[in-house]
Coordinates of C-alpha atoms in Angstrom, one line a residue:
X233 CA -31.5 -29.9 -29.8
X234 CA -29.4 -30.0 -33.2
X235 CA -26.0 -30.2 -33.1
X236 CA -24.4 -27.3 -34.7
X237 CA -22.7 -28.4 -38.6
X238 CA -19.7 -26.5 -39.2
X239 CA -17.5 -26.5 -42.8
X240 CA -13.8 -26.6 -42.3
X241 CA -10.8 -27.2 -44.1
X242 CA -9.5 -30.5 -44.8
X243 CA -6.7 -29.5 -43.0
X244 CA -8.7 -28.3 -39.9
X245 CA -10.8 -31.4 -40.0
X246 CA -8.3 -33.8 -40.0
X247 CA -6.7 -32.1 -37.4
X248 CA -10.4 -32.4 -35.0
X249 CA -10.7 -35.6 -35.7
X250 CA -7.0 -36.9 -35.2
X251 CA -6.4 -38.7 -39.1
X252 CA -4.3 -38.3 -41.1
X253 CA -4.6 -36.2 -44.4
X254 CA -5.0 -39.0 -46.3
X255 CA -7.5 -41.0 -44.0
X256 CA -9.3 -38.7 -44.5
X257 CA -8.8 -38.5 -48.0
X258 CA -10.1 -41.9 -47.9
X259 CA -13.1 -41.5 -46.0
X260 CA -13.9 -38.7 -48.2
X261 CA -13.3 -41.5 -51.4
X262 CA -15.6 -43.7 -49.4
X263 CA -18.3 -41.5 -48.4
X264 CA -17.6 -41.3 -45.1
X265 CA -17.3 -37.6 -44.9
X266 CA -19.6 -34.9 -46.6
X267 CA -18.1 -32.3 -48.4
X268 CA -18.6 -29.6 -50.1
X269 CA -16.5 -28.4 -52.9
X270 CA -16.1 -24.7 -53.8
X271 CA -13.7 -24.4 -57.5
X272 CA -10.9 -26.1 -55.8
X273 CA -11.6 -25.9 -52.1
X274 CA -12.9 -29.0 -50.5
X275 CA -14.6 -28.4 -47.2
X276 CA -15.4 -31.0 -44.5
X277 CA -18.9 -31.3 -42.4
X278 CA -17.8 -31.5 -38.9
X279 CA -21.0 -31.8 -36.6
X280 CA -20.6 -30.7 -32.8
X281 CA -18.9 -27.7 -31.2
X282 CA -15.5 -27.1 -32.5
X283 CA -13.5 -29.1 -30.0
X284 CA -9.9 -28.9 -29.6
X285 CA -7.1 -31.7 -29.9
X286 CA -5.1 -31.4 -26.8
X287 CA -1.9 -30.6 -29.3
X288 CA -4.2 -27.6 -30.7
X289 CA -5.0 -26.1 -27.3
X290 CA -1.6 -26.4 -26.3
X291 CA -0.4 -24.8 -29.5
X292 CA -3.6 -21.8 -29.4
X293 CA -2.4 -21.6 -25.5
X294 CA 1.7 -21.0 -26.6
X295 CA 0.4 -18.5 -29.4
X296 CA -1.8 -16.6 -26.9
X297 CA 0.7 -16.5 -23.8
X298 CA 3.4 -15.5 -26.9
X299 CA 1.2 -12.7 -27.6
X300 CA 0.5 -11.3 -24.2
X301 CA 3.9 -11.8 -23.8
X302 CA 4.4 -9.3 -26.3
X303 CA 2.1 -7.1 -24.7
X304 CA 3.4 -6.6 -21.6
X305 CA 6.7 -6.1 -22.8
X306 CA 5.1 -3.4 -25.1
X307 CA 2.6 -2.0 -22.0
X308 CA 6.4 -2.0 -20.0
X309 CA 8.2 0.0 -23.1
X310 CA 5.5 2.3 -22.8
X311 CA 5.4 2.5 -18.9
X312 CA 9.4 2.9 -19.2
X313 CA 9.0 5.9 -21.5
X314 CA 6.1 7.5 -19.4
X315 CA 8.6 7.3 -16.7
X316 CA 11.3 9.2 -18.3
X317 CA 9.3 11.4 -19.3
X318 CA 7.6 12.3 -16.1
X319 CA 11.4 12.2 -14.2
X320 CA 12.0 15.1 -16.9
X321 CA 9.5 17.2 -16.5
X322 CA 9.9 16.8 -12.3
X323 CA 13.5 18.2 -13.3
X324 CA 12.3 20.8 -15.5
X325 CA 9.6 21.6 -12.9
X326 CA 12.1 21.6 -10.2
X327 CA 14.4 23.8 -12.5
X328 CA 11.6 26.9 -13.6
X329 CA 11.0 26.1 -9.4
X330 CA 14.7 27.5 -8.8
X331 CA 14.4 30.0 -11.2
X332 CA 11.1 31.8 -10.2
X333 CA 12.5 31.4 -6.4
X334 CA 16.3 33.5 -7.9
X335 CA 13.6 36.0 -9.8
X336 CA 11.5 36.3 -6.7
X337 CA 14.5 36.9 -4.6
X338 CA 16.2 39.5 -6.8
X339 CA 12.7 41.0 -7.3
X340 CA 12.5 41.6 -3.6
X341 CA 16.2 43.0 -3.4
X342 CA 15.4 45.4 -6.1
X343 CA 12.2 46.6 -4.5
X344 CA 14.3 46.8 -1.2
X345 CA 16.6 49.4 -3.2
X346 CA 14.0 51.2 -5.1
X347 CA 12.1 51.7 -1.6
X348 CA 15.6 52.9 -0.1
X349 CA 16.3 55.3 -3.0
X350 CA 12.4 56.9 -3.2
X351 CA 13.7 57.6 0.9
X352 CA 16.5 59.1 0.1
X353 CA 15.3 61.5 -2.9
X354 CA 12.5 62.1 -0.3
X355 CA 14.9 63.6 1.8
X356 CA 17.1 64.8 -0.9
X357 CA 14.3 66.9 -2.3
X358 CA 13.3 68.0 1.3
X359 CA 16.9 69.2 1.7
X360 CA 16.6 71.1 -1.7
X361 CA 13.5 72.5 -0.4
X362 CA 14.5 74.1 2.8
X363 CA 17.2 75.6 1.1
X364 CA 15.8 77.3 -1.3
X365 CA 13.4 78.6 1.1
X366 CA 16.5 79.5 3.0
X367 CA 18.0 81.2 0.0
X368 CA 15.1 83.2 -0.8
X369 CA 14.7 84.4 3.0
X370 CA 18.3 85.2 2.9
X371 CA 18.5 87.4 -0.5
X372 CA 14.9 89.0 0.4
X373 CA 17.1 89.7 4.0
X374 CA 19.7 91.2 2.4
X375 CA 18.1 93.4 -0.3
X376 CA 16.4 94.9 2.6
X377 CA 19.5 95.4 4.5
X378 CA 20.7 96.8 0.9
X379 CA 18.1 99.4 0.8

C-alpha cells in the first residue's frame, strides 16, 4: 500500500519533522527534501499520515478545549437567558391567571345581581299587574254603583 504524499508549508514541515527552519533549509539546498515551488511559495513533500509533534497536539488540544470552552459559556448565556425568559412568562402567566380568576369572580357577582334584579322586576311587574287589574275592577265597580 503507498504511503499517502502530502505538500506542506515549510513552516508545517519543519514543524513534523522536528528541524529547524534552516535545517531544513539546508536539506532542501542539499536535496534532501523535494519541493515544489509555486511563484514564491515553497512546499515540502512530507510522505506518511500527517502525524503530530507532541508540542502540536498539545497546542491543537489547548485551542480546542479553548474553544469549547467558549461554547459552553455561550450554550450557558443562552441557557441563562432562556431561563429568564421562561421565569417571566410564568409571572406573566401567573399574573393574566389572577386577573381572569378577579374577572371570573366579578363576572359571577354581577350575574348574581342581574338574576336578583330580573326577580325583583318579576315581582315588581306582577305587583303592577294586579293592580291595575284591581283598578279597573274597582272604576268598572264604581261606574256601576254611579249609574
Amino acid at each position: 500500500m503507498d504511503e499517502p504524499v502530502r505538500w506542506v508549508s515549510k513552516d508545517t514541515a519543519a514543524r513534523e519533522l522536528e528541524v529547524s527552519l534552516s535545517t531544513l533549509d539546508r536539506r532542501i539546498r542539499d536535496g534532501d527534501v523535494e519541493v515544489l515551488r509555486e511563484g514564491r511559495r515553497v512546499y515540502v513533500r512530507v510522505e506518511g499520515p500527517e502525524y503530530l509533534s507532541d508540542e502540536e497536539l498539545l497546542r491543537r488540544a489547548k485551542a480546542r478545549t479553548d474553544e469549547l470552552g467558549e461554547a459552553v459559556r455561550r450554550w450557558e448565556r443562552i441557557a441563562s437567558e432562556l431561563e429568564r425568559e421562561h421565569n417571566a412568562a410564568k409571572s406573566e402567566a401567573a399574573d393574566w391567571r389572577d386577573e381572569y380568576e378577579e374577572m371570573k369572580e366579578r363576572y359571577l357577582r354581577e350575574r348574581s345581581e342581574h338574576e336578583r334584579t330580573e326577580r325583583w322586576v318579576g315581582r315588581l311587574a306582577r305587583a303592577v299587574a294586579v293592580l291595575a287589574v284591581l283598578l279597573i275592577v274597582g272604576a268598572l265597580v264604581g261606574w256601576r254603583l254611579l249609574a
